[in-house]
Amino acid sequence: MHIDIFTLFPSMFVGPFGESIVKRAQEANLASIAIHDIRDWAPGKHHQCDDTPYGGGGGMVMKPEPVFYAVEAVLGMGPGDPPPCPIILLTPQGERFTQQTARELSCHERLALVCGRYEGIDERVREHLIAREISIGDYVLSGGEPAAIVVVDAVIRLLPGALGDPSATFDDSHASGLLEYPHYTRPAAFRGWAVPEILLSGHHANLSRWRREASLYRTWLRRPDLLQAANLSEADRAFLRRLETDPVREGSPDRQDP
Ligand code: ADE
């Protein structure tokens, strides 16, 4: 997969993309990321990229020309040509980014991400260049850059081979529509806090049922909204019905609210 990122602050990406899984995916040629400074395409001596809003009001607005010129040059499009890949704007006004969005995006060979800044971006960019608008949550960042970093990370870790263990994303929180079960590693007891017995038992069927119920329980406690859309078996539903009458789960690290 190749990802082009268009930004006024290219150096913001250096740290996050130079570490861990995103770095390794690039080294393994599973992903390539190119950061483009929109200012390089801004006309005029001063390469001005923002201006005051027509109609007045506070703040500055990103000018359309530098964004159009940058995206068209990098994607090899003439004005009005169909783009070779989805062009996505990061904005608090976009659709909410979810694991499902990350899965969809990970199926593309190429993506282009445009980072908005200032009070916003000239509306003609949205209307005539952007295919999709994505928000990473209901809060306002100072620009789309941190959001682009989040999107790239969530997408790249889904590419086959990006994680050492191919099944590693299978149980991830949100992968199946549930929160993930709790994890433990050595030592078996720390400061008198023991790892749940079942994890040491080596009994696979019991262990996978324990994990499933721990995952259901945690989701029921923390994010009951997710249960509506989750893929649940009859045994899962029976477990959730039992929770409604007996909400205390023996040996669970999750606390029930009083
Ligand atoms: N730019 C500013 N806030 C944002 C958000 N919540 N998501 C995506 N891009 C943004």
Short mmCIF file of N, CA and C and ligand atoms in Angstrom, two decimals, residues 89-95 97 114-118 134-148 151, ligand 1:
data_model
loop_
_atom_site.label_atom_id
_atom_site.label_comp_id
_atom_site.label_asym_id
_atom_site.label_seq_id
_atom_site.Cartn_x
_atom_site.Cartn_y
_atom_site.Cartn_z
N LEU A 89 -10.09 13.66 3.49
CA LEU A 89 -9.79 14.84 4.31
C LEU A 89 -10.00 14.49 5.79
N LEU A 90 -9.02 14.82 6.62
CA LEU A 90 -9.16 14.64 8.07
C LEU A 90 -9.78 15.91 8.63
N THR A 91 -10.94 15.78 9.21
CA THR A 91 -11.69 16.94 9.70
C THR A 91 -12.63 16.50 10.82
N PRO A 92 -12.86 17.37 11.82
CA PRO A 92 -13.81 16.99 12.87
C PRO A 92 -15.24 16.84 12.34
N GLN A 93 -15.48 17.30 11.10
CA GLN A 93 -16.82 17.18 10.52
C GLN A 93 -17.04 15.87 9.78
N GLY A 94 -16.01 15.02 9.74
CA GLY A 94 -16.12 13.79 8.93
C GLY A 94 -16.87 12.68 9.64
N GLU A 95 -17.05 11.58 8.93
CA GLU A 95 -17.64 10.37 9.54
C GLU A 95 -16.68 9.85 10.61
N PHE A 97 -14.21 7.67 12.57
CA PHE A 97 -13.28 6.59 12.22
C PHE A 97 -13.48 5.40 13.16
N VAL A 114 -5.43 14.25 3.27
CA VAL A 114 -5.22 15.70 3.30
C VAL A 114 -5.52 16.19 4.72
N CYS A 115 -4.54 16.89 5.30
CA CYS A 115 -4.71 17.37 6.67
C CYS A 115 -5.18 18.81 6.66
N GLY A 116 -6.35 19.05 7.20
CA GLY A 116 -6.87 20.43 7.32
C GLY A 116 -6.18 21.15 8.46
N ARG A 117 -6.20 22.45 8.41
CA ARG A 117 -5.57 23.30 9.45
C ARG A 117 -6.40 24.55 9.63
N TYR A 118 -6.02 25.38 10.53
CA TYR A 118 -6.65 26.67 10.81
C TYR A 118 -8.14 26.44 11.10
N ILE A 134 -13.04 12.16 7.20
CA ILE A 134 -12.96 11.29 8.38
C ILE A 134 -12.59 12.11 9.61
N SER A 135 -13.30 11.82 10.71
CA SER A 135 -12.97 12.41 12.02
C SER A 135 -12.53 11.27 12.93
N ILE A 136 -11.53 11.50 13.76
CA ILE A 136 -11.13 10.42 14.68
C ILE A 136 -11.86 10.52 16.02
N GLY A 137 -12.77 11.46 16.17
CA GLY A 137 -13.54 11.54 17.41
C GLY A 137 -14.17 12.91 17.56
N ASP A 138 -15.07 13.00 18.51
CA ASP A 138 -15.83 14.24 18.68
C ASP A 138 -15.07 15.22 19.57
N TYR A 139 -13.96 15.70 19.07
CA TYR A 139 -13.18 16.74 19.73
C TYR A 139 -12.40 17.43 18.62
N VAL A 140 -11.90 18.62 18.91
CA VAL A 140 -11.23 19.38 17.85
C VAL A 140 -9.73 19.43 18.12
N LEU A 141 -8.97 18.94 17.17
CA LEU A 141 -7.51 19.03 17.22
C LEU A 141 -7.07 20.31 16.52
N SER A 142 -5.82 20.66 16.67
CA SER A 142 -5.37 21.88 15.98
C SER A 142 -5.15 21.64 14.50
N GLY A 143 -5.26 20.42 14.07
CA GLY A 143 -5.11 20.14 12.65
C GLY A 143 -5.33 18.66 12.40
N GLY A 144 -5.37 18.28 11.13
CA GLY A 144 -5.64 16.89 10.79
C GLY A 144 -4.44 15.96 10.96
N GLU A 145 -3.25 16.52 11.27
CA GLU A 145 -2.04 15.68 11.30
C GLU A 145 -2.12 14.54 12.32
N PRO A 146 -2.46 14.84 13.61
CA PRO A 146 -2.56 13.70 14.54
C PRO A 146 -3.60 12.68 14.10
N ALA A 147 -4.66 13.16 13.46
CA ALA A 147 -5.70 12.23 12.98
C ALA A 147 -5.15 11.35 11.86
N ALA A 148 -4.35 11.94 10.96
CA ALA A 148 -3.76 11.15 9.87
C ALA A 148 -2.82 10.08 10.44
N VAL A 151 -5.00 7.26 11.72
CA VAL A 151 -5.58 6.48 10.62
C VAL A 151 -4.51 5.57 10.00
N1 ADE B 1 -8.92 17.92 12.65
C1 ADE B 1 -9.27 18.59 13.77
N2 ADE B 1 -9.94 17.80 14.60
C2 ADE B 1 -10.06 16.58 13.98
C3 ADE B 1 -10.65 15.34 14.35
N3 ADE B 1 -11.31 15.18 15.50
N4 ADE B 1 -10.57 14.33 13.48
C4 ADE B 1 -9.94 14.50 12.30
N5 ADE B 1 -9.35 15.62 11.91
C5 ADE B 1 -9.40 16.67 12.74
#
